[in-house]
């Protein structure tokens, strides 16, 4: 049986764009998660998400693992980009879309190679 | 001392040019007069050369006790003095509550 940390590491390494959030993209259950998922969706790339309200172990462990005490958390290419404040500011600055496009493109190439 | 004052006092370690701590708990599904949801704006040259994630982590480390305890949501807007000037002193608004649960 794998530990929660192993699960988190696996999720982060297997999904080039990954959002840990409260609720789902269709039914976000927190204003910060809602705004963040909206910004991510507006960039038009496929992304994975984990509803931390349904995964209490991940919710607890990820805070320590990431050194980040709140949700949402956006991870791109295995690195924490930030929470709502950062993601929304990057979206408004026009920095989010190229970051996500690049991550999606790199991922597509990798899949094609394998 | 209330949580808001605690946050303000602790953040002085960053030698801020500006601290603004706003209790936004009344906008969320918590009892009246709660101190659970805060928006914090800090302008400090301590953020010079730090990417946004690192700036946030710096503040989280200062407020680790509060975040492990009473504080449920902490919106952070962290600027260097130059960035703050470019913004013209504008503090971003927080989103509306969507329900959710208290951790």
Coordinates of N, CA and C in Angstrom, one line a residue:
Chain A
X1 N 0.8 -1.2 0.0 CA 0.0 0.0 0.0 C 0.9 1.2 0.0
X2 N 0.5 2.2 -0.9 CA 1.4 3.4 -0.9 C 0.9 4.4 0.1
X3 N 1.8 5.2 0.5 CA 1.4 6.3 1.5 C 0.8 7.5 0.8
X4 N 0.2 8.4 1.5 CA -0.4 9.5 0.9 C 0.7 10.4 0.2
X5 N 1.8 10.5 0.8 CA 2.9 11.3 0.2 C 3.3 10.7 -1.2
X6 N 3.3 9.3 -1.3 CA 3.6 8.7 -2.6 C 2.5 9.0 -3.6
X7 N 1.3 9.0 -3.1 CA 0.2 9.4 -4.0 C 0.3 10.8 -4.5
X8 N 0.6 11.7 -3.7 CA 0.8 13.1 -4.1 C 1.9 13.2 -5.1
X9 N 3.1 12.6 -4.8 CA 4.2 12.7 -5.7 C 3.9 12.1 -7.1
X10 N 3.1 11.0 -7.0 CA 2.7 10.4 -8.3 C 1.8 11.4 -9.1
X11 N 0.8 11.9 -8.4 CA -0.1 12.9 -9.0 C 0.7 14.0 -9.7
X12 N 1.6 14.6 -8.9 CA 2.3 15.7 -9.4 C 3.2 15.4 -10.6
X13 N 3.8 14.2 -10.5 CA 4.7 13.8 -11.6 C 4.0 13.4 -12.9
X14 N 2.8 12.9 -12.7 CA 2.1 12.3 -13.9 C 1.2 13.4 -14.6
X15 N 1.0 14.5 -13.9 CA 0.1 15.5 -14.5 C 0.8 16.8 -14.6
X16 N 1.1 17.2 -15.9 CA 1.9 18.4 -16.1 C 1.1 19.7 -15.6
X17 N -0.2 19.6 -15.6 CA -1.0 20.7 -15.1 C -2.0 20.1 -14.1
X18 N -1.8 20.5 -12.8 CA -2.6 19.8 -11.8 C -3.1 20.9 -10.8
X19 N -4.4 20.8 -10.5 CA -4.9 21.8 -9.6 C -5.6 21.0 -8.4
X20 N -5.0 21.3 -7.2 CA -5.7 20.8 -6.0 C -6.7 21.9 -5.5
X21 N -7.9 21.5 -5.4 CA -8.9 22.6 -5.2 C -10.0 22.1 -4.3
X22 N -10.9 23.0 -3.8 CA -12.0 22.6 -3.0 C -13.2 22.6 -4.0
X23 N -13.8 21.4 -4.1 CA -14.9 21.1 -5.0 C -14.3 20.7 -6.4
X24 N -15.1 20.9 -7.4 CA -14.7 20.5 -8.8 C -14.7 21.7 -9.7
X25 N -14.1 21.6 -10.9 CA -14.2 22.8 -11.8 C -15.7 23.2 -12.1
X26 N -16.6 22.2 -12.1 CA -18.0 22.6 -12.4 C -18.7 23.1 -11.1
X27 N -18.3 22.6 -10.0 CA -18.9 23.0 -8.7 C -17.8 23.3 -7.7
X28 N -17.1 24.4 -7.9 CA -16.1 24.8 -6.9 C -16.8 25.2 -5.6
X29 N -16.2 24.8 -4.4 CA -16.8 25.1 -3.1 C -16.1 26.1 -2.3
X30 N -15.4 27.0 -3.0 CA -14.7 28.1 -2.3 C -14.4 29.1 -3.3
X31 N -14.6 30.4 -3.0 CA -14.4 31.5 -3.9 C -13.0 31.5 -4.5
X32 N -12.0 31.2 -3.7 CA -10.6 31.2 -4.2 C -10.4 30.1 -5.2
X33 N -10.9 28.9 -4.9 CA -10.8 27.8 -5.9 C -11.6 28.1 -7.1
X34 N -12.7 28.8 -7.0 CA -13.6 29.1 -8.2 C -12.8 30.1 -9.1
X35 N -12.2 31.1 -8.5 CA -11.5 32.1 -9.4 C -10.3 31.4 -10.0
X36 N -9.6 30.6 -9.3 CA -8.4 29.9 -9.8 C -8.7 29.0 -11.0
X37 N -9.7 28.2 -10.8 CA -10.1 27.2 -11.8 C -10.6 27.9 -13.1
X38 N -11.2 29.0 -12.8 CA -11.7 29.8 -14.0 C -10.5 30.4 -14.8
X39 N -9.5 30.8 -14.1 CA -8.3 31.4 -14.8 C -7.6 30.2 -15.6
X40 N -7.5 29.1 -14.9 CA -6.9 27.9 -15.6 C -7.7 27.5 -16.8
X41 N -9.0 27.4 -16.7 CA -9.8 27.0 -17.8 C -9.8 28.0 -18.9
X42 N -9.7 29.2 -18.6 CA -9.6 30.3 -19.6 C -8.4 30.1 -20.5
X43 N -7.4 29.4 -20.0 CA -6.2 29.2 -20.8 C -6.3 28.1 -21.9
X44 N -7.4 27.4 -21.7 CA -7.8 26.4 -22.8 C -7.0 25.1 -22.9
X45 N -6.2 24.8 -21.9 CA -5.5 23.5 -21.9 C -6.2 22.5 -21.0
X46 N -6.0 21.2 -21.3 CA -6.5 20.2 -20.4 C -5.7 20.2 -19.1
X47 N -6.3 20.0 -18.0 CA -5.6 19.9 -16.7 C -6.3 18.9 -15.8
X48 N -5.5 18.4 -14.9 CA -6.1 17.4 -13.9 C -6.4 18.2 -12.7
X49 N -7.4 17.7 -11.9 CA -7.7 18.3 -10.6 C -7.9 17.2 -9.6
X50 N -7.7 17.6 -8.3 CA -8.0 16.8 -7.2 C -8.9 17.6 -6.2
X51 N -10.1 17.1 -5.9 CA -10.9 17.7 -4.9 C -10.5 17.3 -3.5
X52 N -9.9 18.3 -2.9 CA -9.3 17.9 -1.6 C -10.3 17.8 -0.5
X53 N -11.5 18.2 -0.7 CA -12.6 18.0 0.2 C -13.0 16.6 0.3
X54 N -12.8 15.8 -0.8 CA -13.0 14.4 -0.8 C -11.8 13.6 -0.5
X55 N -10.7 14.2 -0.3 CA -9.4 13.5 0.0 C -8.7 14.1 1.2
X56 N -9.3 13.9 2.4 CA -8.8 14.5 3.6 C -7.3 14.2 3.9
X57 N -6.8 13.0 3.5 CA -5.4 12.7 3.7 C -4.5 13.5 2.9
X58 N -4.9 13.7 1.6 CA -4.1 14.5 0.7 C -4.1 16.0 1.2
X59 N -5.3 16.4 1.6 CA -5.5 17.8 2.1 C -4.5 18.1 3.3
X60 N -4.4 17.1 4.2 CA -3.5 17.3 5.3 C -2.0 17.2 4.9
X61 N -1.7 16.2 4.2 CA -0.3 15.9 3.9 C 0.3 16.9 2.9
X62 N -0.5 17.4 2.0 CA 0.0 18.3 0.9 C 0.5 19.6 1.5
X63 N -0.2 20.1 2.6 CA 0.2 21.3 3.2 C 1.6 21.3 3.6
X64 N 2.0 20.2 4.2 CA 3.4 20.0 4.7 C 4.4 19.8 3.6
X65 N 4.0 18.9 2.7 CA 4.8 18.6 1.5 C 5.1 19.8 0.7
X66 N 4.1 20.6 0.5 CA 4.3 21.8 -0.4 C 4.8 23.0 0.4
X67 N 4.8 23.0 1.7 CA 5.2 24.1 2.5 C 4.2 25.3 2.1
X68 N 2.9 24.9 2.0 CA 1.9 25.8 1.6 C 0.6 25.5 2.3
X69 N 0.1 26.4 3.2 CA -0.9 26.0 4.2 C -2.4 26.0 3.7
X70 N -2.6 26.5 2.4 CA -4.0 26.7 2.0 C -4.2 26.1 0.6
X71 N -5.5 26.1 0.2 CA -5.9 25.6 -1.1 C -6.7 26.7 -1.8
X72 N -6.7 26.8 -3.1 CA -6.1 25.9 -4.1 C -4.6 26.0 -4.2
X73 N -4.1 24.9 -4.9 CA -2.6 24.9 -5.2 C -2.5 24.5 -6.7
X74 N -1.9 25.3 -7.5 CA -1.6 24.9 -8.9 C -0.2 24.4 -9.1
X75 N -0.1 23.2 -9.6 CA 1.2 22.6 -9.8 C 1.4 22.4 -11.3
X76 N 2.6 22.9 -11.8 CA 2.9 22.8 -13.3 C 4.3 22.2 -13.4
X77 N 4.3 21.1 -14.2 CA 5.6 20.5 -14.4 C 6.3 20.1 -13.1
X78 N 5.5 19.6 -12.1 CA 6.1 19.2 -10.9 C 6.5 20.2 -9.9
X79 N 6.1 21.5 -10.2 CA 6.5 22.6 -9.3 C 5.2 23.4 -8.9
X80 N 5.2 23.8 -7.7 CA 4.1 24.6 -7.2 C 4.2 26.0 -7.8
X81 N 3.2 26.4 -8.5 CA 3.1 27.8 -9.1 C 2.6 28.7 -8.0
X82 N 1.6 28.3 -7.3 CA 1.0 29.1 -6.2 C -0.4 28.9 -6.0
X83 N -1.0 29.7 -5.1 CA -2.4 29.6 -4.8 C -3.2 30.7 -5.6
X84 N -4.4 31.0 -5.1 CA -5.3 31.8 -5.9 C -4.7 33.2 -6.2
X85 N -4.1 33.8 -5.2 CA -3.5 35.2 -5.4 C -2.5 35.2 -6.5
X86 N -1.6 34.2 -6.5 CA -0.6 34.2 -7.5 C -1.1 33.9 -8.9
X87 N -2.0 32.8 -9.0 CA -2.5 32.3 -10.3 C -3.3 33.4 -10.9
X88 N -4.1 34.1 -10.1 CA -5.0 35.2 -10.7 C -4.1 36.4 -11.2
X89 N -3.1 36.7 -10.4 CA -2.3 37.8 -10.8 C -1.5 37.4 -12.1
X90 N -1.1 36.1 -12.2 CA -0.4 35.7 -13.4 C -1.3 35.7 -14.6
X91 N -2.5 35.3 -14.4 CA -3.5 35.3 -15.5 C -3.7 36.7 -16.0
X92 N -3.9 37.7 -15.0 CA -4.1 39.0 -15.4 C -2.9 39.7 -16.1
X93 N -1.7 39.2 -15.7 CA -0.5 39.7 -16.4 C -0.2 39.1 -17.7
X94 N -1.0 38.0 -18.0 CA -0.7 37.3 -19.3 C 0.4 36.3 -19.2
X95 N 0.8 35.9 -17.9 CA 1.9 35.0 -17.7 C 1.4 33.5 -17.6
X96 N 0.1 33.4 -17.2 CA -0.4 32.0 -17.0 C -0.5 31.2 -18.3
X97 N -1.1 31.8 -19.3 CA -1.4 31.1 -20.5 C -0.2 30.5 -21.1
X98 N 0.9 31.3 -21.4 CA 2.1 30.7 -22.0 C 2.7 29.6 -21.1
X99 N 2.6 29.7 -19.8 CA 3.2 28.7 -18.9 C 2.4 27.4 -19.1
X100 N 1.1 27.5 -19.1 CA 0.2 26.3 -19.3 C 0.3 25.7 -20.7
X101 N 0.4 26.6 -21.7 CA 0.5 26.1 -23.1 C 1.8 25.3 -23.3
X102 N 2.9 25.9 -22.7 CA 4.2 25.2 -22.8 C 4.2 23.9 -22.1
X103 N 3.6 23.8 -20.9 CA 3.5 22.6 -20.2 C 2.7 21.5 -20.9
X104 N 1.6 21.9 -21.5 CA 0.8 21.0 -22.3 C 1.5 20.5 -23.5
X105 N 2.2 21.4 -24.2 CA 2.9 21.1 -25.4 C 4.0 20.1 -25.1
X106 N 4.8 20.3 -24.0 CA 5.9 19.5 -23.7 C 5.3 18.1 -23.3
X107 N 4.2 18.1 -22.7 CA 3.6 16.8 -22.3 C 3.1 16.0 -23.5
X108 N 2.6 16.7 -24.5 CA 2.1 16.0 -25.7 C 3.2 15.4 -26.4
X109 N 4.4 16.1 -26.5 CA 5.6 15.6 -27.2 C 6.0 14.3 -26.5
X110 N 6.1 14.4 -25.1 CA 6.5 13.2 -24.4 C 5.6 12.0 -24.6
X111 N 4.3 12.2 -24.7 CA 3.4 11.1 -24.9 C 3.6 10.5 -26.3
X112 N 3.9 11.4 -27.3 CA 4.1 11.0 -28.6 C 5.4 10.1 -28.8
X113 N 6.4 10.5 -27.9 CA 7.7 9.7 -28.0 C 7.6 8.3 -27.4
X114 N 6.7 8.2 -26.4 CA 6.7 6.9 -25.7 C 6.0 5.8 -26.4
Chain B
X1 N -5.0 40.5 22.9 CA -4.7 41.0 21.5 C -5.5 40.0 20.5
X2 N -6.2 40.6 19.5 CA -6.9 39.8 18.6 C -6.0 39.2 17.5
X3 N -6.5 38.3 16.7 CA -5.7 37.7 15.7 C -5.2 38.7 14.7
X4 N -6.0 39.6 14.3 CA -5.6 40.7 13.4 C -4.4 41.4 13.8
X5 N -4.4 41.8 15.1 CA -3.2 42.5 15.7 C -2.0 41.7 15.7
X6 N -2.2 40.4 16.1 CA -1.1 39.4 16.1 C -0.4 39.3 14.7
X7 N -1.2 39.2 13.7 CA -0.7 39.1 12.3 C 0.1 40.4 12.0
X8 N -0.5 41.6 12.3 CA 0.2 42.8 12.0 C 1.6 42.9 12.8
X9 N 1.6 42.5 14.1 CA 2.8 42.6 14.9 C 3.9 41.7 14.3
X10 N 3.5 40.4 14.0 CA 4.4 39.4 13.6 C 5.1 39.8 12.2
X11 N 4.3 40.4 11.4 CA 4.8 40.8 10.0 C 5.8 41.9 10.1
X12 N 5.9 42.6 11.2 CA 6.9 43.7 11.3 C 8.3 43.2 11.1
X13 N 8.5 41.9 11.3 CA 9.8 41.3 11.1 C 10.3 41.5 9.7
X14 N 9.4 41.7 8.8 CA 9.7 41.9 7.3 C 10.1 43.4 7.0
X15 N 10.2 44.2 8.1 CA 10.5 45.6 7.9 C 9.6 46.2 6.8
X16 N 8.3 46.1 6.9 CA 7.5 46.5 5.8 C 7.3 48.0 5.7
X17 N 7.2 48.5 4.5 CA 6.9 49.9 4.3 C 5.4 50.1 4.5
X18 N 4.6 49.0 4.2 CA 3.1 49.1 4.4 C 2.6 47.7 4.9
X19 N 1.8 47.7 5.9 CA 1.0 46.5 6.2 C -0.5 46.8 6.2
X20 N -1.3 46.0 5.5 CA -2.7 46.2 5.6 C -3.3 44.8 5.9
X21 N -3.9 44.7 7.1 CA -4.6 43.4 7.4 C -6.1 43.6 7.5
X22 N -6.8 42.9 6.7 CA -8.2 43.1 6.6 C -8.9 41.8 7.1
X23 N -9.8 41.9 8.0 CA -10.6 40.7 8.4 C -11.8 40.6 7.5
X24 N -11.7 39.6 6.7 CA -12.8 39.4 5.7 C -13.8 38.2 6.1
X25 N -13.7 37.8 7.4 CA -14.4 36.7 7.9 C -15.9 36.9 7.7
X26 N -16.4 38.1 7.8 CA -17.8 38.3 7.7 C -18.4 38.0 6.4
X27 N -17.5 37.8 5.4 CA -18.0 37.5 4.0 C -18.1 36.0 3.8
X28 N -17.8 35.2 4.9 CA -17.8 33.8 4.8 C -18.7 33.1 5.7
X29 N -18.9 31.8 5.6 CA -19.8 31.0 6.4 C -19.3 30.7 7.7
X30 N -19.0 31.7 8.5 CA -18.5 31.5 9.9 C -19.3 32.4 10.9
X31 N -19.3 32.0 12.1 CA -20.1 32.8 13.1 C -19.7 34.3 13.1
X32 N -20.6 35.2 13.5 CA -20.3 36.6 13.6 C -19.0 36.9 14.4
X33 N -18.3 37.9 14.1 CA -17.1 38.3 14.8 C -16.0 37.3 14.7
X34 N -16.0 36.4 13.8 CA -14.9 35.4 13.6 C -13.7 36.1 13.2
X35 N -12.5 35.4 13.4 CA -11.3 35.8 12.9 C -10.6 34.7 12.1
X36 N -11.2 34.3 11.0 CA -10.8 33.1 10.3 C -10.2 33.5 8.9
X37 N -10.8 34.5 8.2 CA -10.4 34.8 6.9 C -9.8 36.2 6.8
X38 N -8.6 36.3 6.3 CA -7.9 37.6 6.3 C -7.3 37.9 4.9
X39 N -7.2 39.1 4.6 CA -6.5 39.6 3.4 C -5.3 40.4 3.9
X40 N -4.1 40.1 3.5 CA -3.0 40.8 4.0 C -2.2 41.4 2.8
X41 N -1.9 42.6 2.9 CA -1.1 43.3 1.9 C 0.2 43.8 2.6
X42 N 1.3 43.4 2.0 CA 2.6 43.8 2.6 C 3.5 44.4 1.5
X43 N 4.0 45.5 1.7 CA 5.0 46.1 0.8 C 6.3 46.1 1.5
X44 N 7.3 45.4 1.0 CA 8.6 45.3 1.7 C 9.7 45.0 0.7
X45 N 10.9 45.6 1.0 CA 12.0 45.3 0.1 C 12.6 43.9 0.4
X46 N 12.0 43.2 1.4 CA 12.4 41.8 1.7 C 12.0 40.9 0.6
X47 N 11.0 41.4 -0.3 CA 10.5 40.5 -1.4 C 11.3 40.7 -2.6
X48 N 12.3 41.7 -2.6 CA 13.1 41.9 -3.8 C 13.8 40.6 -4.2
X49 N 13.7 40.3 -5.5 CA 14.4 39.2 -6.1 C 13.7 37.8 -5.7
X50 N 12.6 37.8 -5.1 CA 11.9 36.5 -4.7 C 10.7 36.3 -5.6
X51 N 10.6 35.1 -6.2 CA 9.4 34.8 -7.0 C 8.2 34.7 -6.0
X52 N 7.0 34.9 -6.6 CA 5.8 34.9 -5.8 C 5.7 33.8 -4.8
X53 N 6.0 32.5 -5.3 CA 5.8 31.4 -4.3 C 6.7 31.6 -3.1
X54 N 7.9 32.0 -3.3 CA 8.9 32.2 -2.2 C 8.4 33.4 -1.3
X55 N 7.8 34.4 -1.8 CA 7.3 35.5 -1.0 C 6.2 35.0 -0.1
X56 N 5.3 34.2 -0.7 CA 4.2 33.7 0.1 C 4.7 32.8 1.2
X57 N 5.7 31.9 0.8 CA 6.2 31.0 1.8 C 6.9 31.7 3.0
X58 N 7.6 32.8 2.6 CA 8.2 33.6 3.7 C 7.2 34.1 4.7
X59 N 6.1 34.6 4.2 CA 5.0 35.1 5.1 C 4.3 33.9 5.8
X60 N 4.1 32.8 5.2 CA 3.6 31.6 5.8 C 4.4 31.2 7.0
X61 N 5.8 31.3 6.8 CA 6.7 30.8 7.9 C 6.6 31.8 9.1
X62 N 6.3 33.1 8.8 CA 6.2 34.0 9.9 C 4.9 33.7 10.7
X63 N 3.9 33.3 9.9 CA 2.5 33.2 10.5 C 2.1 31.7 10.7
X64 N 3.1 30.8 10.9 CA 2.8 29.4 10.9 C 1.9 29.0 12.1
X65 N 2.0 29.7 13.2 CA 1.2 29.4 14.4 C -0.3 29.8 14.1
X66 N -0.5 30.9 13.5 CA -1.8 31.4 13.2 C -2.5 30.5 12.1
X67 N -1.7 30.1 11.1 CA -2.2 29.2 10.1 C -2.6 27.8 10.6
X68 N -1.8 27.4 11.6 CA -2.1 26.0 12.2 C -3.2 26.1 13.1
X69 N -3.6 27.4 13.5 CA -4.6 27.6 14.5 C -5.9 28.2 13.9
X70 N -6.1 29.5 14.3 CA -7.4 30.1 14.0 C -7.6 30.5 12.5
X71 N -6.5 30.7 11.8 CA -6.7 31.3 10.5 C -6.9 30.2 9.4
X72 N -8.0 30.4 8.7 CA -8.5 29.4 7.7 C -8.1 29.8 6.3
X73 N -8.2 31.1 6.0 CA -7.9 31.6 4.7 C -7.0 32.9 4.8
X74 N -6.0 32.9 4.0 CA -5.1 34.1 4.1 C -4.8 34.5 2.6
X75 N -5.4 35.5 2.2 CA -5.1 36.1 0.9 C -3.9 37.0 1.0
X76 N -2.9 36.8 0.2 CA -1.7 37.6 0.3 C -1.4 38.3 -0.9
X77 N -1.1 39.6 -0.7 CA -0.7 40.5 -1.8 C 0.6 41.1 -1.4
X78 N 1.7 40.6 -2.0 CA 3.0 41.0 -1.5 C 3.9 41.7 -2.6
X79 N 4.3 42.9 -2.3 CA 4.9 43.7 -3.3 C 6.3 44.3 -2.8
X80 N 7.1 44.5 -3.8 CA 8.3 45.3 -3.4 C 7.9 46.8 -3.6
X81 N 8.6 47.7 -3.0 CA 8.2 49.1 -3.1 C 8.0 49.5 -4.5
X82 N 8.9 49.1 -5.4 CA 8.8 49.5 -6.8 C 7.5 49.0 -7.4
X83 N 7.2 47.7 -7.2 CA 5.9 47.1 -7.7 C 4.7 47.8 -7.2
X84 N 4.8 48.2 -5.9 CA 3.6 48.8 -5.3 C 3.4 50.2 -5.9
X85 N 4.5 50.9 -6.2 CA 4.3 52.2 -6.9 C 3.7 52.1 -8.2
X86 N 4.2 51.0 -9.0 CA 3.6 50.8 -10.3 C 2.1 50.5 -10.2
X87 N 1.7 49.8 -9.2 CA 0.3 49.5 -9.0 C -0.5 50.7 -8.6
X88 N 0.1 51.7 -8.2 CA -0.6 52.9 -7.7 C -1.3 52.7 -6.4
X89 N -0.8 51.7 -5.6 CA -1.3 51.5 -4.3 C -2.7 50.8 -4.3
X90 N -2.9 50.0 -5.3 CA -4.2 49.4 -5.4 C -4.2 48.0 -4.8
X91 N -5.1 47.7 -3.9 CA -5.1 46.4 -3.2 C -6.2 45.5 -4.0
X92 N -5.8 44.3 -4.5 CA -6.8 43.5 -5.2 C -8.0 43.1 -4.3
X93 N -9.1 42.9 -4.9 CA -10.3 42.4 -4.2 C -10.3 40.9 -4.0
X94 N -10.9 40.4 -2.9 CA -11.0 38.9 -2.7 C -12.3 38.4 -3.4
X95 N -12.3 37.1 -3.8 CA -13.5 36.6 -4.3 C -14.6 36.4 -3.3
X96 N -15.8 36.2 -3.8 CA -16.9 35.9 -2.9 C -16.8 34.4 -2.4
X97 N -17.5 34.2 -1.2 CA -17.5 32.8 -0.7 C -18.3 31.9 -1.5
X98 N -18.0 30.6 -1.6 CA -18.8 29.6 -2.3 C -19.3 28.5 -1.3
X99 N -19.4 28.8 -0.1 CA -19.7 27.7 0.9 C -18.5 27.0 1.3
X100 N -18.3 25.7 1.1 CA -17.1 25.0 1.5 C -17.1 24.8 3.0
X101 N -16.0 24.2 3.5 CA -16.0 23.7 4.8 C -14.8 24.4 5.6
X102 N -14.9 24.4 6.8 CA -13.9 24.9 7.7 C -12.9 23.7 8.0
X103 N -11.6 23.9 7.8 CA -10.7 22.7 8.1 C -10.5 22.5 9.5

